[in-house]
Coordinates of C-alpha atoms in Angstrom, one line a residue:
M289 CA 5.2 -138.5 80.4
A290 CA 4.7 -140.4 77.0
P291 CA 7.6 -143.0 77.9
L292 CA 6.1 -144.7 80.7
A293 CA 4.4 -147.0 78.6
D294 CA 4.6 -150.7 77.5
L295 CA 6.3 -151.2 74.4
Y296 CA 3.4 -153.0 73.4
Q297 CA 1.2 -149.6 73.1
V298 CA 3.9 -148.1 70.7
S299 CA 3.6 -151.9 69.0
M300 CA -0.3 -151.4 68.7
A301 CA 0.4 -147.2 68.2
Y302 CA 2.1 -148.0 64.7
G303 CA -0.4 -151.2 63.3
H304 CA -3.3 -149.1 64.1
W305 CA -1.4 -146.6 62.2
R306 CA -0.3 -148.3 58.8
A307 CA -4.1 -149.3 58.7
G308 CA -5.3 -145.7 58.7
R309 CA -7.5 -146.3 61.9
H310 CA -5.6 -143.9 64.3
R311 CA -7.2 -141.0 64.9
A312 CA -10.6 -143.2 65.2
P313 CA -12.5 -142.0 68.1
A314 CA -11.9 -144.6 71.0
A315 CA -13.0 -144.3 74.3
A316 CA -10.9 -146.5 77.1
E317 CA -12.8 -147.5 81.1
L318 CA -10.2 -148.0 84.2
F319 CA -11.8 -150.2 87.2
F320 CA -11.1 -152.8 89.6
R321 CA -12.5 -156.9 89.4
R322 CA -12.6 -157.7 92.9
P323 CA -12.5 -155.3 96.3
P324 CA -9.3 -154.9 97.2
F325 CA -7.7 -157.6 101.4
R326 CA -11.3 -159.3 101.1
G327 CA -13.4 -156.6 101.8
S328 CA -15.6 -154.4 99.3
F329 CA -14.3 -151.3 98.8
A330 CA -11.7 -149.4 97.4
L331 CA -10.4 -145.4 97.2
G332 CA -9.8 -144.0 94.2
A333 CA -6.5 -141.9 94.1
G334 CA -4.3 -140.9 92.0
L335 CA -6.4 -139.3 90.0
A336 CA -4.1 -135.6 90.6
E337 CA -1.1 -137.3 89.5
G338 CA -2.9 -139.2 85.9
L339 CA -4.3 -135.0 85.4
R340 CA -1.0 -133.7 85.4
G341 CA 0.6 -136.6 83.3
L342 CA -1.8 -136.3 80.9
R343 CA -1.5 -132.0 80.5
A344 CA 2.6 -133.5 80.4
F345 CA 1.3 -136.2 77.4
R346 CA 3.7 -135.4 74.8
F347 CA 7.2 -137.6 72.7
S348 CA 10.2 -135.7 72.7
A349 CA 12.8 -135.2 70.1
A350 CA 15.4 -137.5 72.7
D351 CA 11.5 -139.8 73.8
V352 CA 11.5 -140.6 69.2
A353 CA 15.2 -140.9 69.3
Y354 CA 15.4 -143.7 71.6
L355 CA 11.3 -145.6 69.5
R356 CA 13.9 -146.0 66.8
S357 CA 16.5 -148.0 68.7
V358 CA 14.0 -150.3 70.0
L359 CA 10.7 -150.6 67.5
P360 CA 12.2 -153.2 64.8
S361 CA 13.9 -151.9 62.0
T362 CA 11.1 -151.7 58.9
T363 CA 8.9 -149.2 60.8
E364 CA 8.7 -146.2 59.0
D365 CA 9.9 -142.5 59.0
A366 CA 6.7 -141.3 58.5
F367 CA 5.2 -142.4 61.9
F368 CA 9.0 -141.6 64.0
D369 CA 7.6 -137.7 62.4
Y370 CA 3.6 -138.4 63.8
L371 CA 4.9 -139.2 67.4
A372 CA 6.7 -136.0 68.0
T373 CA 2.7 -134.3 66.9
L374 CA 1.1 -135.9 69.3
D375 CA -0.5 -134.8 72.7
A376 CA -3.7 -135.0 74.6
S377 CA -5.1 -131.8 73.3
E378 CA -8.2 -133.7 71.8
V379 CA -8.8 -135.7 74.9
T380 CA -11.6 -135.8 77.7
V381 CA -11.3 -137.1 81.0
T382 CA -14.6 -137.9 83.0
A383 CA -13.5 -139.6 86.5
I384 CA -15.4 -140.0 89.9
P385 CA -14.1 -137.5 92.4
E386 CA -9.8 -138.5 94.0
G387 CA -11.0 -139.9 97.4
S388 CA -14.2 -141.0 96.6
V389 CA -15.9 -145.4 97.8
V390 CA -15.3 -146.8 94.4
F391 CA -17.1 -150.8 94.6
P392 CA -15.2 -153.4 92.0
R393 CA -16.1 -153.3 88.1
V394 CA -17.5 -149.4 88.4
P395 CA -15.1 -147.4 85.6
F396 CA -12.9 -145.3 88.3
L397 CA -12.2 -143.4 85.0
Q398 CA -12.8 -143.0 81.6
V399 CA -11.3 -142.1 78.6
K400 CA -12.0 -140.6 74.9
G401 CA -9.9 -139.6 72.4
P402 CA -8.3 -140.7 69.5
L403 CA -7.8 -144.6 69.3
L404 CA -4.0 -144.5 69.4
V405 CA -3.8 -141.7 72.0
V406 CA -6.6 -144.0 74.2
Q407 CA -4.1 -147.0 73.6
L408 CA -0.9 -145.7 74.5
L409 CA -2.4 -143.5 77.7
E410 CA -2.9 -147.7 79.5
T411 CA -0.2 -147.5 81.3
T412 CA 0.9 -144.3 82.5
L413 CA -2.8 -144.6 84.1
L414 CA -3.0 -147.6 85.8
C415 CA 0.6 -146.8 86.8
L416 CA -0.5 -143.6 88.7
V417 CA -3.5 -145.2 89.8
N418 CA -3.1 -149.0 91.1
Y419 CA -0.8 -148.3 94.0
A420 CA -2.5 -145.1 94.9
S421 CA -6.2 -146.2 95.5
L422 CA -3.8 -149.5 96.9
V423 CA -2.7 -147.4 99.7
A424 CA -5.2 -145.0 100.2
T425 CA -7.5 -148.0 100.7
N426 CA -5.5 -150.2 103.1
A427 CA -5.0 -146.9 105.0
A428 CA -8.4 -146.1 105.6
R429 CA -8.8 -149.7 106.8
F430 CA -6.4 -149.1 109.6
R431 CA -8.5 -146.1 110.1
L432 CA -11.7 -147.9 110.4
L433 CA -10.1 -149.6 112.7
A434 CA -8.4 -147.7 115.2
G435 CA -11.5 -145.1 115.4
P436 CA -11.4 -142.0 114.9
D437 CA -9.7 -140.5 118.1
V438 CA -6.8 -142.6 118.1
K439 CA -3.8 -140.7 115.7
L440 CA -2.3 -142.5 113.1
M441 CA 1.1 -142.0 112.0
E442 CA 2.6 -143.4 108.8
M443 CA 6.3 -144.4 109.3
G444 CA 7.3 -146.3 106.0
L445 CA 10.5 -144.3 104.6
R446 CA 12.4 -146.8 105.1
R447 CA 9.9 -150.0 104.0
A448 CA 8.7 -149.0 100.7
Q449 CA 9.4 -149.8 97.8
G450 CA 11.4 -147.0 96.5
P451 CA 11.5 -143.1 97.1
D452 CA 8.6 -143.3 94.5
G453 CA 6.9 -145.5 96.6
A454 CA 8.1 -144.1 99.7
L455 CA 6.0 -141.0 98.8
S456 CA 2.8 -142.3 97.1
A457 CA 2.3 -143.8 100.5
S458 CA 3.4 -140.7 102.5
K459 CA 0.9 -138.7 100.1
Y460 CA -2.3 -141.9 99.7
S461 CA -1.9 -142.6 103.0
Y462 CA -3.0 -139.2 104.2
I463 CA -5.8 -139.4 102.1
G464 CA -6.6 -142.4 103.3
G465 CA -7.4 -141.1 106.7
F466 CA -3.3 -140.6 108.5
D467 CA -3.0 -137.7 110.9
C468 CA 0.8 -137.2 110.2
T469 CA 4.2 -138.9 108.2
S470 CA 7.7 -139.2 109.7
N471 CA 8.6 -138.5 105.9
I472 CA 10.3 -135.2 105.4
L473 CA 11.1 -135.6 101.6
A474 CA 6.5 -135.7 101.7
G475 CA 5.8 -132.8 104.8
K476 CA 7.7 -130.4 102.2
L477 CA 5.9 -131.1 99.0
Y478 CA 2.2 -132.0 100.3
G479 CA 2.0 -130.6 102.8
I480 CA 1.5 -133.2 105.2
P481 CA 1.9 -133.0 109.0
V482 CA 5.5 -134.6 109.7
R483 CA 6.1 -136.1 113.2
G484 CA 9.4 -137.5 114.9
T485 CA 11.1 -137.3 118.0
I486 CA 14.1 -140.2 118.4
A487 CA 15.4 -143.8 118.3
H488 CA 16.8 -146.3 120.3
S489 CA 19.9 -144.9 119.2
F490 CA 19.8 -141.6 120.2
V491 CA 19.5 -143.0 123.8
M492 CA 22.2 -146.4 123.8
S493 CA 24.4 -143.2 122.6
F494 CA 24.9 -141.9 126.7
R495 CA 26.2 -143.7 129.3
C496 CA 25.9 -141.1 132.3
L497 CA 25.2 -137.7 133.7
E498 CA 27.9 -136.8 132.6
E499 CA 27.8 -136.2 129.2
V500 CA 24.8 -133.9 128.9
Q501 CA 25.9 -131.5 128.1
P502 CA 24.9 -128.3 127.8
R503 CA 22.5 -129.3 131.1
E504 CA 21.0 -126.1 132.3
L505 CA 17.4 -124.8 131.5
P506 CA 16.4 -121.6 131.7
P507 CA 12.3 -121.7 133.6
R508 CA 9.5 -121.0 130.8
A509 CA 9.1 -118.1 132.8
G510 CA 11.8 -116.9 132.5
G511 CA 14.6 -116.4 135.2
D512 CA 18.5 -117.9 135.7
P513 CA 18.9 -121.2 133.8
V514 CA 18.6 -124.8 136.1
D515 CA 20.1 -127.8 136.2
L516 CA 17.9 -130.1 134.8
A517 CA 20.0 -133.0 135.2
G518 CA 20.6 -132.3 139.2
L519 CA 16.3 -131.7 139.1
A520 CA 15.7 -134.6 137.4
L521 CA 17.7 -137.1 139.9
S522 CA 15.8 -135.5 142.7
W523 CA 13.0 -135.5 141.6
L524 CA 14.0 -139.8 140.8
Q525 CA 13.9 -140.7 144.1
R526 CA 10.3 -139.1 144.6
V527 CA 9.5 -141.1 141.9
C528 CA 10.8 -144.5 142.7
D529 CA 9.5 -144.3 145.9
L530 CA 6.6 -143.8 145.0
L531 CA 6.2 -146.3 142.2
Q532 CA 8.4 -148.4 144.9
T533 CA 11.2 -149.6 142.4
P534 CA 15.0 -149.0 143.2
P535 CA 16.4 -146.4 141.8
S536 CA 19.7 -147.9 141.3
K537 CA 17.6 -150.1 138.6
A538 CA 16.8 -146.7 136.0
N539 CA 19.7 -146.8 133.9
Q540 CA 21.5 -143.8 133.8
G541 CA 22.5 -143.8 130.2
E542 CA 18.7 -143.8 129.6
L543 CA 17.9 -140.3 132.1
A544 CA 21.0 -138.0 130.3
A545 CA 19.9 -138.8 126.8
F546 CA 15.7 -138.1 128.0
V547 CA 17.9 -135.5 130.3
S548 CA 20.1 -134.4 127.4
Y549 CA 17.2 -134.1 124.9
A550 CA 14.6 -131.9 126.8
V551 CA 17.4 -129.9 127.1
T552 CA 17.2 -129.3 124.2
F553 CA 13.8 -129.8 122.7
P554 CA 12.1 -128.5 126.3
C555 CA 8.5 -128.0 124.6
D556 CA 8.5 -131.3 122.8
F557 CA 10.0 -134.0 125.3
Q558 CA 9.3 -137.4 124.5
G559 CA 10.6 -140.4 126.3
L560 CA 11.2 -143.6 124.2
L561 CA 10.3 -146.3 127.6
D562 CA 11.4 -149.5 126.1
T563 CA 15.2 -149.6 125.6
Y564 CA 16.2 -151.0 128.7
C565 CA 13.0 -152.0 130.7
V566 CA 9.8 -150.0 130.8
R567 CA 9.0 -150.7 134.4
R568 CA 11.8 -150.7 136.2
S569 CA 13.9 -147.6 133.6
G570 CA 12.3 -146.7 131.0
L571 CA 9.3 -145.1 132.9
P572 CA 10.7 -143.9 136.7
N573 CA 13.3 -142.1 133.9
F574 CA 11.2 -140.3 131.7
C575 CA 8.8 -139.1 134.3
A576 CA 11.4 -137.9 136.6
V577 CA 12.1 -135.6 133.8
A578 CA 8.8 -134.8 132.5
L579 CA 7.7 -133.5 136.1
A580 CA 11.1 -131.1 136.6
L581 CA 10.5 -129.7 133.1
H582 CA 6.8 -129.1 134.6
Q583 CA 9.0 -127.5 137.7
L584 CA 10.5 -125.3 134.9
G585 CA 6.9 -124.5 133.5
Y586 CA 7.2 -127.4 130.5
Q587 CA 5.1 -129.6 129.3
A588 CA 6.1 -133.5 128.7
I589 CA 4.5 -133.9 125.2
G590 CA 4.3 -137.6 125.3
V591 CA 5.9 -141.2 125.2
R592 CA 6.8 -144.1 123.1
L593 CA 6.2 -148.0 123.1
D594 CA 8.6 -149.7 119.9
S595 CA 8.4 -153.4 122.0
G596 CA 6.0 -156.0 123.8
D597 CA 3.1 -156.6 124.9
L598 CA 1.5 -153.1 123.2
A599 CA -2.3 -152.7 124.7
Q600 CA -0.8 -154.3 129.1
Q601 CA 2.4 -151.9 128.6
S602 CA -0.1 -148.5 127.5
K603 CA -2.1 -149.3 131.1
E604 CA 0.4 -149.9 133.7
I605 CA 1.9 -146.3 132.1
R606 CA -1.6 -144.8 132.2
G607 CA -2.0 -145.9 135.7
V608 CA 1.8 -145.2 136.6
F609 CA 0.8 -141.1 135.2
R610 CA -2.3 -140.9 136.8
A611 CA -0.4 -141.8 140.2
C612 CA 2.3 -139.2 139.4
G613 CA -0.1 -136.5 138.5
A614 CA -2.7 -137.1 142.1
H615 CA 0.4 -137.6 144.6
F616 CA 2.4 -133.9 142.5
Q617 CA -0.7 -133.0 142.2
V618 CA 0.1 -132.5 138.6
P619 CA -3.6 -132.8 137.1
W620 CA -1.8 -133.0 133.6
F621 CA 0.5 -136.0 133.7
G622 CA -2.4 -138.3 133.9
T623 CA -3.6 -137.4 130.4
I624 CA 0.4 -138.0 128.8
P625 CA -0.5 -139.5 125.3
I626 CA 0.8 -142.6 124.9
A627 CA 2.7 -143.9 121.4
V628 CA 3.2 -147.2 120.0
S629 CA 4.8 -148.8 117.3
N630 CA 7.1 -151.8 116.2
D631 CA 5.6 -154.3 113.0
I632 CA 1.7 -153.5 114.0
S633 CA -1.2 -154.8 112.0
E634 CA -4.6 -154.8 111.5
Q635 CA -4.3 -157.4 112.8
S636 CA -2.8 -155.4 116.4
L637 CA -5.3 -152.8 116.4
E638 CA -8.2 -155.6 116.5
E639 CA -6.0 -156.7 119.9
F640 CA -6.1 -152.8 121.1
R641 CA -9.2 -152.6 120.4
R642 CA -10.6 -156.1 121.9
E643 CA -7.4 -156.2 124.9
G644 CA -8.2 -153.0 125.6
S645 CA -6.1 -150.1 125.9
E646 CA -4.3 -146.5 127.1
I647 CA -2.8 -146.3 122.8
D648 CA -3.1 -142.3 121.9
M649 CA -1.3 -143.0 118.8
I650 CA -0.2 -145.1 116.3
G651 CA 2.5 -145.3 114.0
I652 CA 2.6 -148.1 111.4
G653 CA 5.2 -148.6 108.8
T654 CA 5.7 -151.8 107.1
N655 CA 2.3 -153.7 106.3
L656 CA 1.0 -150.3 105.2
V657 CA 3.2 -149.1 103.0
T658 CA 4.0 -152.2 101.6
C659 CA 0.0 -153.4 101.9
P660 CA 1.5 -157.9 102.0
L661 CA -2.1 -159.0 101.9
Q662 CA -2.4 -157.5 98.9
P663 CA -0.2 -156.1 96.7
S664 CA -1.2 -155.0 93.9
L665 CA -5.2 -153.4 93.3
G666 CA -5.3 -155.5 89.7
C667 CA -6.8 -152.7 87.8
V668 CA -7.5 -152.9 84.3
Y669 CA -7.8 -150.4 81.3
K670 CA -10.6 -151.5 78.9
L671 CA -11.5 -150.4 75.1
V672 CA -14.5 -150.0 74.9
E673 CA -16.5 -148.1 72.3
V674 CA -14.7 -147.6 69.0
N675 CA -15.9 -145.3 65.8
G676 CA -19.6 -145.5 68.0
S677 CA -19.8 -148.8 68.5
P678 CA -19.2 -150.8 71.6
C679 CA -16.5 -153.0 72.1
L680 CA -17.4 -156.3 74.0
K681 CA -14.0 -158.6 75.4
L682 CA -15.5 -162.2 75.7
T683 CA -13.4 -165.2 76.9
E684 CA -14.0 -168.8 79.0
D685 CA -12.9 -166.9 82.0
E686 CA -16.5 -164.7 83.0
E687 CA -14.7 -162.7 85.4
K688 CA -12.2 -161.4 82.6
M689 CA -15.2 -159.9 80.5
T690 CA -15.8 -156.6 79.6
I691 CA -19.0 -154.6 79.9
P692 CA -19.0 -152.5 76.8
G693 CA -20.0 -149.1 75.6
M694 CA -19.9 -145.7 77.4
K695 CA -21.5 -145.1 80.3
A696 CA -23.2 -143.5 83.2
I697 CA -22.2 -143.5 86.6
Y698 CA -25.0 -143.2 89.5
R699 CA -25.2 -143.8 92.8
L700 CA -28.4 -144.6 94.3
Y701 CA -29.4 -143.7 98.3
D702 CA -32.0 -145.1 100.1
A703 CA -33.9 -143.0 102.9
A704 CA -31.3 -143.4 105.6
G705 CA -28.9 -141.5 103.1
Q706 CA -26.7 -144.1 102.9
P707 CA -25.7 -145.3 98.8
F708 CA -26.3 -148.8 98.6
M709 CA -26.3 -149.9 95.3
D710 CA -23.4 -148.3 91.9
L711 CA -25.5 -147.8 88.4
M712 CA -24.3 -148.4 85.5
A713 CA -26.2 -147.1 82.5
L714 CA -24.4 -146.4 77.8
E715 CA -24.0 -143.1 78.0
E716 CA -27.6 -141.8 75.9
E717 CA -29.8 -143.2 78.4
P718 CA -32.3 -141.0 80.1
S719 CA -30.7 -140.5 84.2
P720 CA -32.9 -142.3 86.6
S721 CA -34.0 -140.0 88.9
A722 CA -35.1 -140.0 93.0
G723 CA -38.9 -141.4 93.1
Q724 CA -38.7 -143.6 90.3
E725 CA -39.3 -146.7 89.5
L726 CA -35.6 -148.7 88.0
G727 CA -35.0 -151.9 85.6
I728 CA -31.8 -153.3 86.9
R729 CA -30.0 -156.4 86.2
V730 CA -26.6 -157.2 89.5
L731 CA -23.0 -157.9 88.1
G732 CA -22.7 -161.3 89.0
Q733 CA -26.6 -162.7 89.3
L734 CA -27.4 -163.8 86.9
G735 CA -31.8 -163.9 86.1
E736 CA -34.8 -161.8 86.0
T737 CA -34.5 -157.8 86.5
T738 CA -34.6 -156.3 89.4
K739 CA -36.5 -153.5 90.8
V740 CA -35.7 -150.6 93.2
I741 CA -37.1 -146.6 93.8
P742 CA -33.7 -144.6 95.2
T743 CA -34.0 -142.1 97.2
T744 CA -31.6 -139.6 96.3
V745 CA -29.6 -139.9 92.6
E746 CA -26.1 -138.9 92.7
P747 CA -23.6 -139.1 89.2
L748 CA -21.0 -140.6 89.2
H749 CA -18.5 -138.8 87.1
R750 CA -17.5 -135.4 86.2
T751 CA -15.2 -133.9 83.1
Y752 CA -11.5 -134.0 84.8
F753 CA -9.5 -133.6 81.8
R754 CA -10.8 -131.4 78.1
D755 CA -8.6 -130.3 74.7
G756 CA -4.9 -130.7 77.5
Q757 CA -6.4 -129.2 79.7
V758 CA -8.1 -130.3 83.7
C759 CA -11.2 -128.4 84.0
E760 CA -12.6 -128.6 86.8
P761 CA -11.2 -127.5 90.2
L762 CA -8.7 -130.2 91.8
P763 CA -9.1 -129.9 95.5
S764 CA -6.1 -129.8 97.8
L765 CA -5.0 -132.4 99.4
P766 CA -6.2 -132.2 103.2
E767 CA -9.7 -132.0 101.0
V768 CA -9.5 -135.3 99.1
R769 CA -9.2 -136.7 103.2
T770 CA -11.3 -135.1 104.0
H771 CA -14.0 -136.3 101.4
A772 CA -12.6 -139.9 101.6
Q773 CA -13.6 -140.0 105.0
V774 CA -17.0 -138.2 103.9
S775 CA -17.4 -141.2 101.7
L776 CA -16.4 -144.1 103.9
N777 CA -19.0 -142.7 106.8
L778 CA -21.9 -142.9 104.2
L779 CA -20.8 -147.0 103.8
S780 CA -23.5 -149.1 106.4
P781 CA -21.6 -151.1 108.3
A782 CA -22.3 -154.3 106.4
H783 CA -20.4 -152.3 103.6
R784 CA -18.3 -150.9 105.5
R785 CA -16.9 -153.8 108.0
L786 CA -13.8 -155.6 107.2
R787 CA -15.1 -158.9 107.5
E788 CA -17.1 -160.5 105.6
P789 CA -18.5 -156.8 104.3
Q790 CA -21.8 -157.8 102.6
P791 CA -21.0 -157.5 99.5
Y792 CA -21.7 -153.5 97.6
P793 CA -24.5 -154.9 94.4
V794 CA -23.4 -152.5 90.9

């Protein structure tokens, strides 16, 4: 794991080693300066991966040989011998639990240990936390816009930044509130529910019902197989009569594709309606096959739309389902789930809510996994203490000034149980307590001390890594996902809203 670093970290390590400062006790913090997507919060993610990286931290013989080839020839041999002995056994990491809401300038994690090792870990930890937190936050925003009842499916594998980015997107969008993924490798590795049915290419590959093989399906309760294609054709006439649309407008290749899929997956039949024309072809063909399946004891699981005015179409489709359910006395037909995809963005979800829709499930790819509204979270890793002395970065850019010293982090809650402020105090300062009046200074607000009285005080950081091992039980992925939703739901609506939120004070 050690070579996942920038060269300047190794150059600095050599400088510290030559000066005899490499074992000086040091501390660094990882945080972000601005909330992503113009919101007020981020979801902290990537902690478990970071801890695994720490546990595996060491330079192999091959790593050391490679570093010999890239560092200046004047680098002393004894330094390379020293690198071969390094591990993270003297490192301690405290962090906010993964999936927690995190705010600007508040350290997501703090690293203590020998100066040389603390510096070497910078890029590794930033790499593992930055994108993870960004995509988890992006997913949380989609979840907040969609509401709690709509199913969200991550389907960005083909658009993500390579296979590693795709796997991270699947994992951390699940933490952010998505329900499932199309990525089967993510399902295998992380246990995330996997979903997927058919694409337009499957529908387009059929021309007529004669191509359907096999075409017979036994009733679910048992009995002789039935010609599903013939049964669907008879239902198509009845459906078209109800909808007052000519059966001749229903594409026969599409009907064949639906029948073939239904024969193959009778308990998991979902129709993709927009290959040709939703109203005149896709919808009547789906209803015909779904009703034929119903006659044999099976129940279709849904439809998907991938083009056009999705909200309006969903309302029209729901009306047809209800009409068919009432006319043909099939009560469940009116509740068939409607799924949509097609370059869904935050704006799309806002339009669905504004216009009203009958959408039950939304598949989101590009705008989730590539985070186009903000491609990077911008986490930084800054030294705050060396040899027991606080470190402060002074710069003309006030935003880039650091806050010196090792800190304890607290979240303050009001009487309604909502967090109203995060408090950073020096590690040696007394812990605040509920009901105690605190004198605080809000970051970004120059002026006199303000007084606050919290109803509840929650220490945020836990010690997760010590003596080379993870020392706190790590929650499962579903548990992190649940914690993220609880953490978000505790925020006041003013801090949680996605457009022009009230800034959360630190």
